[in-house]
Coordinates of N, CA and C and ligand atoms in Angstrom, one line a residue:
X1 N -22.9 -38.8 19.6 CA -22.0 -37.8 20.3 C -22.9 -37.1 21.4
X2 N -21.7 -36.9 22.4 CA -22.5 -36.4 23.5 C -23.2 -34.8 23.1
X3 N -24.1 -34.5 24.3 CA -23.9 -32.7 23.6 C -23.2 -31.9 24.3
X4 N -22.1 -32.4 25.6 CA -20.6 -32.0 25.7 C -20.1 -32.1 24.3
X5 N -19.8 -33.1 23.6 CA -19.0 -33.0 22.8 C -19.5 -32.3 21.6
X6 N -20.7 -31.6 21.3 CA -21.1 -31.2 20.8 C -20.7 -29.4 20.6
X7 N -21.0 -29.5 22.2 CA -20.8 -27.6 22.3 C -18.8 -28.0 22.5
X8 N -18.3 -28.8 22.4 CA -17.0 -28.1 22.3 C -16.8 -28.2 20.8
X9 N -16.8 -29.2 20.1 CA -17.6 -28.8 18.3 C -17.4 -27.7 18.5
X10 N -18.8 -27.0 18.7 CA -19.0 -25.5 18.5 C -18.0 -24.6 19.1
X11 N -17.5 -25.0 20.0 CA -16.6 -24.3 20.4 C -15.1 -24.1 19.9
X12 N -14.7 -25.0 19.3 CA -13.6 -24.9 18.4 C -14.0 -24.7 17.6
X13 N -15.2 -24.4 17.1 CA -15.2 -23.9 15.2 C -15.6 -22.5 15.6
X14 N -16.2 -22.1 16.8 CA -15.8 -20.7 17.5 C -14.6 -19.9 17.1
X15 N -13.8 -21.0 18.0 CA -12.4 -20.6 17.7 C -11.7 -20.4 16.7
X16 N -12.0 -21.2 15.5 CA -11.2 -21.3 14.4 C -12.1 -19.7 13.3
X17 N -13.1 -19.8 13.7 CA -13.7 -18.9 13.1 C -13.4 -17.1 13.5
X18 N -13.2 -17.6 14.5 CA -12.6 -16.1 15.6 C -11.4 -16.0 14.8
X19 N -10.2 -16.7 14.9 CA -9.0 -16.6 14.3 C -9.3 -16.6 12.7
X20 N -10.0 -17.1 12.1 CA -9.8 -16.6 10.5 C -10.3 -14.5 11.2
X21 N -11.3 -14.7 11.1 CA -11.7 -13.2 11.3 C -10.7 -12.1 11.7
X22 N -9.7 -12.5 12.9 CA -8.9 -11.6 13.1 C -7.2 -11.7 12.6
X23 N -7.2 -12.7 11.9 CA -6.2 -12.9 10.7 C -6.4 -11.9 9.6
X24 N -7.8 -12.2 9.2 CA -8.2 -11.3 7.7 C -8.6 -9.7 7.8
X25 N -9.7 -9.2 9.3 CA -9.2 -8.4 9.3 C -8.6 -7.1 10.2
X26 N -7.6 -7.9 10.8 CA -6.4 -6.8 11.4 C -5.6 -6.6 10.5
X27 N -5.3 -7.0 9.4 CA -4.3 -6.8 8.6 C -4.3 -6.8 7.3
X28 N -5.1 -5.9 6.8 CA -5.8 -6.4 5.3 C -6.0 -5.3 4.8
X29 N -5.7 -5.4 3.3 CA -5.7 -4.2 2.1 C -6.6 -4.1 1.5
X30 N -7.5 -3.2 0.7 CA -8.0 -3.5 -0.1 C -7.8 -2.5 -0.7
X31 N -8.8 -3.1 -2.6 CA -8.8 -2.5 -3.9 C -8.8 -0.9 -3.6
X32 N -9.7 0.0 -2.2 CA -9.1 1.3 -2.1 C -8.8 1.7 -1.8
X33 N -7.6 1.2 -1.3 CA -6.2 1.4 -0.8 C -6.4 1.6 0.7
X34 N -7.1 0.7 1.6 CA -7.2 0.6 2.8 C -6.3 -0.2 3.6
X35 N -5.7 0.2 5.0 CA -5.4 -0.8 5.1 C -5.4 -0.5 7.0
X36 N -5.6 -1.6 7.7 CA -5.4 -1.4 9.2 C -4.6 -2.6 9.8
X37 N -4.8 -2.2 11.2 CA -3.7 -3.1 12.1 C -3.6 -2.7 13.3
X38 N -4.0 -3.4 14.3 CA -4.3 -3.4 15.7 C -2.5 -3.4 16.2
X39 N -2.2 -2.8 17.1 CA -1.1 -2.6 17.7 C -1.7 -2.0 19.2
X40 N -1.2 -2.8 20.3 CA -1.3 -2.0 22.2 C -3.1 -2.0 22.0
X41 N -4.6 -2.5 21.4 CA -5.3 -2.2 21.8 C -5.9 -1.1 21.2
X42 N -4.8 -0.7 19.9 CA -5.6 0.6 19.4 C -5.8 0.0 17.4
X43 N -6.6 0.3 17.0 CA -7.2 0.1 15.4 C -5.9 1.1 14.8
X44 N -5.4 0.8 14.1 CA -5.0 2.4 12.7 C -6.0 1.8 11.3
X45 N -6.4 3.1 11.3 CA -6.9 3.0 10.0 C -6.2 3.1 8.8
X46 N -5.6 3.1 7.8 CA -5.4 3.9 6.7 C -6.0 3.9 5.5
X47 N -6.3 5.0 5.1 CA -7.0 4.9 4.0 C -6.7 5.9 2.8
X48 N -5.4 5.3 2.1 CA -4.9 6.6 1.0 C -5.8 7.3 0.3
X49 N -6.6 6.5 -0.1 CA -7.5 6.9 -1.5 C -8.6 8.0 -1.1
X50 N -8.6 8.1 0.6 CA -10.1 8.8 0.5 C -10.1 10.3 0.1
X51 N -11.1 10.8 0.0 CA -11.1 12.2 0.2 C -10.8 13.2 1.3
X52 N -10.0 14.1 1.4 CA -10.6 15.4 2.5 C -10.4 16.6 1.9
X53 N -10.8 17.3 2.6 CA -11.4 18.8 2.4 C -10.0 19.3 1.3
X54 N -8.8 19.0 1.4 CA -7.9 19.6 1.0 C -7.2 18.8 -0.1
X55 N -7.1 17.1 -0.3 CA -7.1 16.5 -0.7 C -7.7 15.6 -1.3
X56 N -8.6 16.3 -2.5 CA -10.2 15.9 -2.8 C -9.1 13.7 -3.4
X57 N -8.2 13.8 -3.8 CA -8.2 12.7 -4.2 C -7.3 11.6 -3.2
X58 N -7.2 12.0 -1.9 CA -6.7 11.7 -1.3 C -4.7 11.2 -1.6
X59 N -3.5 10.7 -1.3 CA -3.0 10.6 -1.6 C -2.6 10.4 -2.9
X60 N -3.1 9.8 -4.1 CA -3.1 9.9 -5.6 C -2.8 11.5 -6.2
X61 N -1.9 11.4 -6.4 CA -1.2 12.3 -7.5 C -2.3 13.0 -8.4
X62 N -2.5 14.6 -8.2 CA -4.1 15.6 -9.2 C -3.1 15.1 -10.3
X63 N -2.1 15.2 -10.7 CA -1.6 15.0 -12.2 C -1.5 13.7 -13.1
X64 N -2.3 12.7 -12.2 CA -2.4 11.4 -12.9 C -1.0 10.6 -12.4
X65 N -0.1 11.2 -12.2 CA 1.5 10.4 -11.6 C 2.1 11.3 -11.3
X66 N 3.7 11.1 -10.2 CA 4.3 11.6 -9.4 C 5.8 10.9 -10.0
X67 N 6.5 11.9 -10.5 CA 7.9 11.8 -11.0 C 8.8 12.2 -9.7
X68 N 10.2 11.4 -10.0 CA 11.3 11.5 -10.0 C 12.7 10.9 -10.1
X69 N 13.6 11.5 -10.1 CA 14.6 11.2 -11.0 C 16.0 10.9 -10.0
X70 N 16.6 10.5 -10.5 CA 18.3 10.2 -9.7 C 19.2 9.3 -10.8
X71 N 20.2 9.8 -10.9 CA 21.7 9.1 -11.6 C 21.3 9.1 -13.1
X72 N 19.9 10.0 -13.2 CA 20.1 9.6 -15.2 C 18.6 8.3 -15.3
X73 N 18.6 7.9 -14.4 CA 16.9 6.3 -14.1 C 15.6 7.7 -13.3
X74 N 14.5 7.7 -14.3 CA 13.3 8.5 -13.6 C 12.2 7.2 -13.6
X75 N 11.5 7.5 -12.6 CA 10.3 6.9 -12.2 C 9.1 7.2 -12.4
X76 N 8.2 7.4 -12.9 CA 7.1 7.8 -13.0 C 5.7 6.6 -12.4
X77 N 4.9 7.4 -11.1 CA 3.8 6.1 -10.5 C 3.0 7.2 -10.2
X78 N 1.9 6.3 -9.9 CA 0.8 6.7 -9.0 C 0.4 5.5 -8.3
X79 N 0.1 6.2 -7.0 CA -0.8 5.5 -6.0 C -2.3 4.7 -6.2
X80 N -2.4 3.6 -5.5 CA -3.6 3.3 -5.7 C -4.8 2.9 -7.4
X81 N -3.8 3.8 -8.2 CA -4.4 3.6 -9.2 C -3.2 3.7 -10.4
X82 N -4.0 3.3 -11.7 CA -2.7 3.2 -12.5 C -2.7 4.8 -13.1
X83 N -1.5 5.5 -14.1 CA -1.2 6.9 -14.6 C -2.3 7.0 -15.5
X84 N -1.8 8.8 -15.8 CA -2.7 9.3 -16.9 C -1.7 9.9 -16.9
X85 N -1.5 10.9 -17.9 CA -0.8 11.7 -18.7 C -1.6 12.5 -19.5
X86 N -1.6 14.1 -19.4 CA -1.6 14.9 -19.8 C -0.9 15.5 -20.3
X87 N 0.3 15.6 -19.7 CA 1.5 16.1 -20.4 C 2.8 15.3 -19.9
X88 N 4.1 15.9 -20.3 CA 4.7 15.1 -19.6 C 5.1 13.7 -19.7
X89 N 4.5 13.2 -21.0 CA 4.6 11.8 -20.9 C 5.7 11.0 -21.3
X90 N 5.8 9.8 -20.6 CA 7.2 9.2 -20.9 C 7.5 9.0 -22.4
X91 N 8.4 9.2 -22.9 CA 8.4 8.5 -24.4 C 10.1 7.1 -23.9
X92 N 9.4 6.4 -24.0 CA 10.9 5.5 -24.0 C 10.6 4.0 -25.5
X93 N 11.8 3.1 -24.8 CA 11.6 2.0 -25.8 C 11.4 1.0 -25.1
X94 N 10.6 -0.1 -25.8 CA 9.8 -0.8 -24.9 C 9.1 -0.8 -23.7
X95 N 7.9 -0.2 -24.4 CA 6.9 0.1 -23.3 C 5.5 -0.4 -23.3
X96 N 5.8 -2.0 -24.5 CA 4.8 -2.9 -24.5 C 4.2 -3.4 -23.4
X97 N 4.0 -3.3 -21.9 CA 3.4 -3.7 -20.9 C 3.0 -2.7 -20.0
X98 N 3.1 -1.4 -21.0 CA 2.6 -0.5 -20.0 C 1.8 0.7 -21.0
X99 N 1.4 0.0 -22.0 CA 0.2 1.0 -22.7 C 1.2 1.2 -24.1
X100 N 1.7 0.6 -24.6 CA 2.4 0.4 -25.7 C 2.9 2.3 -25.9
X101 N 3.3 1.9 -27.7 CA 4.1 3.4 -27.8 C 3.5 4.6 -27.7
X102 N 1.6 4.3 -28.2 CA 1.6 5.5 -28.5 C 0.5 6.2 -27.0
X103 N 0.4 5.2 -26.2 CA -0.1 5.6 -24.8 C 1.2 5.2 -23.7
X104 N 2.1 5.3 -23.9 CA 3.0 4.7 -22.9 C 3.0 5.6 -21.6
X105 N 3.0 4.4 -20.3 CA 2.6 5.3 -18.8 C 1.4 4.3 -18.8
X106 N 0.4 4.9 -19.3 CA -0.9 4.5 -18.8 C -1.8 3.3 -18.7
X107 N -0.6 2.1 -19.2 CA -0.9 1.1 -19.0 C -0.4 0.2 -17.3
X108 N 0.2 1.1 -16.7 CA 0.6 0.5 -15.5 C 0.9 1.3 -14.5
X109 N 1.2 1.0 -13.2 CA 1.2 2.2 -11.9 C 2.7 2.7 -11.8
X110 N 3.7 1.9 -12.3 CA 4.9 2.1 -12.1 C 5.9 2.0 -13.1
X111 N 6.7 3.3 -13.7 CA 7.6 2.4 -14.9 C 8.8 3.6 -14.6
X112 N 9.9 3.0 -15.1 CA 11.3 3.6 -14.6 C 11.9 3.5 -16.4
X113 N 12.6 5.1 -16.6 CA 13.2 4.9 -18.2 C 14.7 4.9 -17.6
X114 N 15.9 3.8 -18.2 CA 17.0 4.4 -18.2 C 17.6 4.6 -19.3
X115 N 18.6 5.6 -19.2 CA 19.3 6.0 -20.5 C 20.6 4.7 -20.9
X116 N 20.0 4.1 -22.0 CA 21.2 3.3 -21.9 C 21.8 3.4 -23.2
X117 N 23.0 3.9 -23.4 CA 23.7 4.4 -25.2 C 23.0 5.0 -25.7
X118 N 22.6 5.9 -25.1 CA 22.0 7.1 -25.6 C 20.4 6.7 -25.7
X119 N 19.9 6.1 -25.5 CA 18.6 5.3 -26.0 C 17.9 5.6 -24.3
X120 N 16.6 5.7 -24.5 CA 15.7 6.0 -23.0 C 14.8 4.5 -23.5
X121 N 15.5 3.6 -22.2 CA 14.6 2.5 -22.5 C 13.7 2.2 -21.5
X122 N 12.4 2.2 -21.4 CA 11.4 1.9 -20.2 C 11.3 0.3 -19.6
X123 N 11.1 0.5 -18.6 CA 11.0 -0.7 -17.8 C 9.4 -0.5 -16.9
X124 N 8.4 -1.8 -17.2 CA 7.4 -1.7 -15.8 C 7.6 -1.8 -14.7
X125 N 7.5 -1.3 -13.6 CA 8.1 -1.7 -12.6 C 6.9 -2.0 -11.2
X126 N 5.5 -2.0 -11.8 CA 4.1 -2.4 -10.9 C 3.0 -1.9 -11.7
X127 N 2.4 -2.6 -11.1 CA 0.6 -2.9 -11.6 C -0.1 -2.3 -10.3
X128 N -1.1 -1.2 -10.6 CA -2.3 -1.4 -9.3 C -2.3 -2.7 -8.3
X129 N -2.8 -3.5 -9.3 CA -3.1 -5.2 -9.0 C -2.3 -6.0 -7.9
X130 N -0.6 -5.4 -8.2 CA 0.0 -5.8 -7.7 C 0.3 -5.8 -5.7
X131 N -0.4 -4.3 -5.7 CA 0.1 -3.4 -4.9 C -0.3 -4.2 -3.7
X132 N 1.0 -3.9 -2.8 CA 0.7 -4.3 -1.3 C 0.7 -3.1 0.0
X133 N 0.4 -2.7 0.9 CA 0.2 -2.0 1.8 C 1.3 -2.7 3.7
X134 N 1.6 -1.9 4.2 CA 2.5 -2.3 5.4 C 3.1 -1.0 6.2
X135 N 3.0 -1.6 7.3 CA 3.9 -0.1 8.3 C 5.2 -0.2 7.6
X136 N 5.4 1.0 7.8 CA 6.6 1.5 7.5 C 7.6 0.5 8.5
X137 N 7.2 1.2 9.9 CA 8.4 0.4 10.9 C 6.9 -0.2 11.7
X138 N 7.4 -1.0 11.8 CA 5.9 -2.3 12.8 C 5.9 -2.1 14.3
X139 N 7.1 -0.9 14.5 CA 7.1 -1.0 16.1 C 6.5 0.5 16.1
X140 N 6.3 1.2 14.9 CA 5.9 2.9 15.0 C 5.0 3.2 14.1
X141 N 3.5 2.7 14.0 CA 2.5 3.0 13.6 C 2.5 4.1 12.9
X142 N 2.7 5.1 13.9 CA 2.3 6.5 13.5 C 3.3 7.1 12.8
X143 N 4.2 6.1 12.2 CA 5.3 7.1 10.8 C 4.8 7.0 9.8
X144 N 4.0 6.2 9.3 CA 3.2 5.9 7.9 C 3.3 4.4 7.7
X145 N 3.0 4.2 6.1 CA 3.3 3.2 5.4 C 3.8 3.3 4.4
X146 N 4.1 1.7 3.7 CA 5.0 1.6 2.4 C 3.8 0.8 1.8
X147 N 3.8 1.6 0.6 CA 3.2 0.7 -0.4 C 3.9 0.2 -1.5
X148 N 4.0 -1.0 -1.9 CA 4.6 -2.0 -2.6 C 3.9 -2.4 -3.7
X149 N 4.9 -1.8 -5.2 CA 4.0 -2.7 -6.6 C 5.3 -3.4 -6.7
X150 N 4.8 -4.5 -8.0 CA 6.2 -5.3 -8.4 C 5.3 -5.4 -9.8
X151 N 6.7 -6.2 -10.8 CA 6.4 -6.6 -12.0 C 7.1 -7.9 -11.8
X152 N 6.0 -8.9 -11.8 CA 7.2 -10.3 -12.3 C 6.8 -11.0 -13.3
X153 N 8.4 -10.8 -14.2 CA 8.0 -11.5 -16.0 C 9.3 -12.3 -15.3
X154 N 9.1 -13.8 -16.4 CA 10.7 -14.8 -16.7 C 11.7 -13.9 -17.0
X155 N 11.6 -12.8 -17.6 CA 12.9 -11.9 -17.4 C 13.6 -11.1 -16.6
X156 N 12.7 -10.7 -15.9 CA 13.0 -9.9 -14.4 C 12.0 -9.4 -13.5
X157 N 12.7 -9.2 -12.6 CA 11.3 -8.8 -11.4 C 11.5 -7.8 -11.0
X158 N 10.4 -6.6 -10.8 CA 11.1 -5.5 -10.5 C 10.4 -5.2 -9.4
X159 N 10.0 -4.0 -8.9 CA 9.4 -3.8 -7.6 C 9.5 -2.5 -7.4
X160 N 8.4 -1.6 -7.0 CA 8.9 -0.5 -6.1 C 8.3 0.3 -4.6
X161 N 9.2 0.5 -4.0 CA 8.2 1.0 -2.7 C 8.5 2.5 -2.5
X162 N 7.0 3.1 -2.2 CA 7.0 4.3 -1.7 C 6.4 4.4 -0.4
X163 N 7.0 5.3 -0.3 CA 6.5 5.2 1.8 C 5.8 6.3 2.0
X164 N 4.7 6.5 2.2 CA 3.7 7.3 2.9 C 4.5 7.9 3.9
X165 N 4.8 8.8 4.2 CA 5.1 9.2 5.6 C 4.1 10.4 5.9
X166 N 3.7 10.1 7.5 CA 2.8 10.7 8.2 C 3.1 12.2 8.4
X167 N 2.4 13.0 7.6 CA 2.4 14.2 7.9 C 1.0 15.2 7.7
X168 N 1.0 15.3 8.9 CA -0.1 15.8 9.6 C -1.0 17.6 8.6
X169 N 0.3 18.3 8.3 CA -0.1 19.5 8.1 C 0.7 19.9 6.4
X170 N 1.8 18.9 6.4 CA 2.3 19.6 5.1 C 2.2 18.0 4.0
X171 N 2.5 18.6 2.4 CA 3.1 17.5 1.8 C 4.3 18.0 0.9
X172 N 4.8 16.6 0.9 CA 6.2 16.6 -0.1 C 6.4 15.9 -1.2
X173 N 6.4 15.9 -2.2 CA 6.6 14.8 -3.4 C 7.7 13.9 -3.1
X174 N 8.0 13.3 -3.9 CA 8.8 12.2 -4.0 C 10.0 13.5 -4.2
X175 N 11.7 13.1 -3.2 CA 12.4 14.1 -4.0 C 14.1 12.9 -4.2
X176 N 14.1 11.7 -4.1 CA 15.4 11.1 -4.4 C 14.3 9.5 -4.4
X177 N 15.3 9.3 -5.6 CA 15.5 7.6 -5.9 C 16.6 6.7 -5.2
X178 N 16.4 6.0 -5.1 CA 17.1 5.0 -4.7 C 17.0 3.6 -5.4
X179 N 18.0 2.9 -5.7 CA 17.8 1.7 -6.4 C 18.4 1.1 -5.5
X180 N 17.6 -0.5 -5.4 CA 18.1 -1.6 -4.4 C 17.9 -2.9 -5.1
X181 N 18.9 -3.7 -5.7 CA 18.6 -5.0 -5.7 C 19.2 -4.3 -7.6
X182 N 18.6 -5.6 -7.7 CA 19.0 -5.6 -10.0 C 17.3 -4.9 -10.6
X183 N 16.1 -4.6 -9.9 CA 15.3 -3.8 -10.6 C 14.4 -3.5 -9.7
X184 N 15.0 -3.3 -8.5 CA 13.7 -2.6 -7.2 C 13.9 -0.8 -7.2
X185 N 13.0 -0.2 -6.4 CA 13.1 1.3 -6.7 C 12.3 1.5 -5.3
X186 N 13.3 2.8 -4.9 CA 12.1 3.1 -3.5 C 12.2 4.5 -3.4
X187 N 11.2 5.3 -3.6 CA 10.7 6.9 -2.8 C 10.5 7.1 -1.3
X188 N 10.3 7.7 -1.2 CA 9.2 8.6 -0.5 C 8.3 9.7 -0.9
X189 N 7.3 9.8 -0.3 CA 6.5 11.5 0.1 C 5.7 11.4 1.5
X190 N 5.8 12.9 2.1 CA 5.3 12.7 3.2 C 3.9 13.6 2.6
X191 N 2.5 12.8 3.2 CA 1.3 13.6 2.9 C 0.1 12.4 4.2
X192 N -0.6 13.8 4.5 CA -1.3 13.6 5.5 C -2.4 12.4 5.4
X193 N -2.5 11.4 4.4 CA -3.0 10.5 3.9 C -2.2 9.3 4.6
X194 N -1.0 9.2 4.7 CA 0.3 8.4 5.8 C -0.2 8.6 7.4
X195 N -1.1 9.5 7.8 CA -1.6 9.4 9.1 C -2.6 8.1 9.2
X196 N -2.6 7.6 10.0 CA -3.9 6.7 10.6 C -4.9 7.4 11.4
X197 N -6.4 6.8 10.9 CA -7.2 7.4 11.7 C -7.4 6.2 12.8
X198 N -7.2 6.8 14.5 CA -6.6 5.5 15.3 C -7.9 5.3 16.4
X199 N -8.4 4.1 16.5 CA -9.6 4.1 17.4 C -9.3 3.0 18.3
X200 N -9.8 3.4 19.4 CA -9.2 2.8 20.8 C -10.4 1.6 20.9
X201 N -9.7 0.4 21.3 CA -10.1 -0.2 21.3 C -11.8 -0.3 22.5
X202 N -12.1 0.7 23.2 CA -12.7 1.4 24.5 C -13.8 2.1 23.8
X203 N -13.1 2.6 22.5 CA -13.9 4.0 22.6 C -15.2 3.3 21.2
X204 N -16.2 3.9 20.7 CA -17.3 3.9 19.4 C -16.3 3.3 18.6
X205 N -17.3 2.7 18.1 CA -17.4 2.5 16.4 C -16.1 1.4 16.2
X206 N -15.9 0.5 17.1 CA -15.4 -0.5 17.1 C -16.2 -2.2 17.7
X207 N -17.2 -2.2 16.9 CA -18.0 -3.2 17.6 C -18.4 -4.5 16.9
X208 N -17.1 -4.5 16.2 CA -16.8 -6.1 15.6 C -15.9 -6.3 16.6
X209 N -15.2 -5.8 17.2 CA -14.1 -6.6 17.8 C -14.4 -6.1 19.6
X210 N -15.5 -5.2 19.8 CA -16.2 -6.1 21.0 C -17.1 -6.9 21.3
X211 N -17.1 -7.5 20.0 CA -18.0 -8.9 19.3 C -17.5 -9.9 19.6
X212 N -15.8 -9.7 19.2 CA -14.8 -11.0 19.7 C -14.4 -11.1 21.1
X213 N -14.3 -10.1 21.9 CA -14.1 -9.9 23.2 C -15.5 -10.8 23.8
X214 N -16.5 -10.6 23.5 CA -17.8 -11.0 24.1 C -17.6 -12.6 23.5
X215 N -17.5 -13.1 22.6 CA -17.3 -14.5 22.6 C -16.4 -15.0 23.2
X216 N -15.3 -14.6 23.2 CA -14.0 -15.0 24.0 C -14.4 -15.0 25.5
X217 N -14.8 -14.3 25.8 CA -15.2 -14.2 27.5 C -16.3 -15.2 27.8
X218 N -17.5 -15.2 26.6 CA -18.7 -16.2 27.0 C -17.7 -17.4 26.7
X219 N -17.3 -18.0 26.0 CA -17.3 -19.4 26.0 C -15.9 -19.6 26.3
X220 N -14.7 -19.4 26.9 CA -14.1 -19.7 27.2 C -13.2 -19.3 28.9
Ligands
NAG301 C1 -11.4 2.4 7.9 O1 -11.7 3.6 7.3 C2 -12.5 3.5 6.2 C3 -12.7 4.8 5.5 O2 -12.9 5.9 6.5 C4 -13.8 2.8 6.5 O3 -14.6 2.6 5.4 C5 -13.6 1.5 7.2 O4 -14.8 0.9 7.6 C6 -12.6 1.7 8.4 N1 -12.3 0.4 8.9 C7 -12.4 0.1 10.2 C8 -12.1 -1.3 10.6 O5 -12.8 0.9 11.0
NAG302 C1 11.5 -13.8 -10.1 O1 11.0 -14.2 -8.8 C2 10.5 -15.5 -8.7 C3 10.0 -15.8 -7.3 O2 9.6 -14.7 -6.7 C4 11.6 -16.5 -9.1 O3 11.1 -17.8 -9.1 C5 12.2 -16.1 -10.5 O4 13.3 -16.9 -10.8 C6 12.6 -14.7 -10.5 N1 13.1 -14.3 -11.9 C7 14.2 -13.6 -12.1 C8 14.5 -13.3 -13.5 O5 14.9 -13.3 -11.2
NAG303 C1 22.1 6.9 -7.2 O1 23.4 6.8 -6.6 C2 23.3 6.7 -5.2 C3 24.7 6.8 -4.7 O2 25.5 5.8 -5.3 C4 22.6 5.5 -4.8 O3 22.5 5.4 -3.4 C5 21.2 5.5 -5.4 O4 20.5 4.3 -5.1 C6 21.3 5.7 -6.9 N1 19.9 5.8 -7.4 C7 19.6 5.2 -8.6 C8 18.1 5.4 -9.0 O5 20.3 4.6 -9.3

């Protein structure tokens, strides 16, 4: 082989290496609840789980989970991590996949009881594990995000999404359920953890991806 054909070798595995990198990460979640995404040039950061001054646990519920209720079906989740219970705790039936009877809740991030003939039966409805991260609206960065658990057994699949909404100065709990589909669930709360921290693509502290600019420009 020539060593033309050599440096274009390198030059397509340049390439291919450049594109893994900005596949995995412009758009990527992780285990603490991070997530970003390049939109116009500019980074969003988000990062539910971190700390600030006012919200030592960042979006995660101080009470271990965040209830609420509609038509007679309550929900009980937390963010980023699975429940605890102090008080408050769900009592339902069948709640073998989520910390059995006599810890029920704290075996999973998401469980929904409904009253069925008089009986409060629980359903899992997400795992930590499961959890996925996404804008809210892909054209409007700055409204928040939705975070996504699911439970999928051969008997049913459930899912639920709560949407971070961006709010800068106040917070709101979850205050209406909604059910969509045969076992999906969606909230909201608006808490300043739904903001992105946004870095220009110009400005510091972005110098992996004036790493990719510099290759792109040298070899092509
Ligand atoms: C996003 O923010 C988190 C926490 O502040 C930080 O650890 C991480 O490096 C940031 N990611 C990027 C790509 O700036
Ligand atoms: C659950 O979803 C999977 C694929 O996402 C599908 O194959 C399966 O049939 C579904 N099960 C039920 C009970 O709907
Ligand atoms: C409660 O009822 C309203 C109106 O029918 C519906 O939009 C909503 O999804 C229901 N919520 C639950 C949890 O069933």
């Amino acid at each position: 082989m020539t060593i033309g054909g050599n440096s274009l070798t390198a030059r397509l595995l340049v390439l291919v290496v450049v594109t893994i990198l900005h596949r995995v990460s412009l758009n990527s979640v992780s285990a603490s609840c991070e997530f970003s995404i390049v939109d116009h040039n500019k980074l969003y950061n988000y990062s539910l789980a971190s700390p600030s001054s006012k919200f030592p646990h960042g979006v995660l519920s101080e009470d271990g989970f965040y209830k609420v209720a509609g038509n007679g079906t309550v929900l009980w989740f937390q963010l980023c991590d699975g429940m605890i219970f102090n008080h408050d705790r769900p009592t339902c039936l069948d709640c073998t996949d989520c910390g059995g009877p006599s810890r029920c809740g704290m075996g999973c991030s998401a469980l929904v009881t409904n009253s069925i003939g008089g009986y409060h039966v629980c359903r899992t409805v997400g795992f930590a594990t499961s959890m996925s991260i996404n804008l809210i609206d892909t054209r409007r960065p700055h409204m928040g995000v939705v975070v996504v658990m699911s439970n999928r057994s051969p008997m049913y699949n459930c899912s639920v999404s709560v949407s971070v909404l961006c709010d800068l100065v106040g917070v709101q709990g979850p205050q209406t359920l909604e059910k969509v589909g045969i076992c999906g669930y969606a909230t909201q709360l608006s808490h300043p953890s739904g903001c992105a921290r946004i870095v220009s693509a110009h400005g510091n502290g972005w110098g992996w991806f004036g790493g990719i600019m510099t290759l792109y420009g040298f070899h092509f």
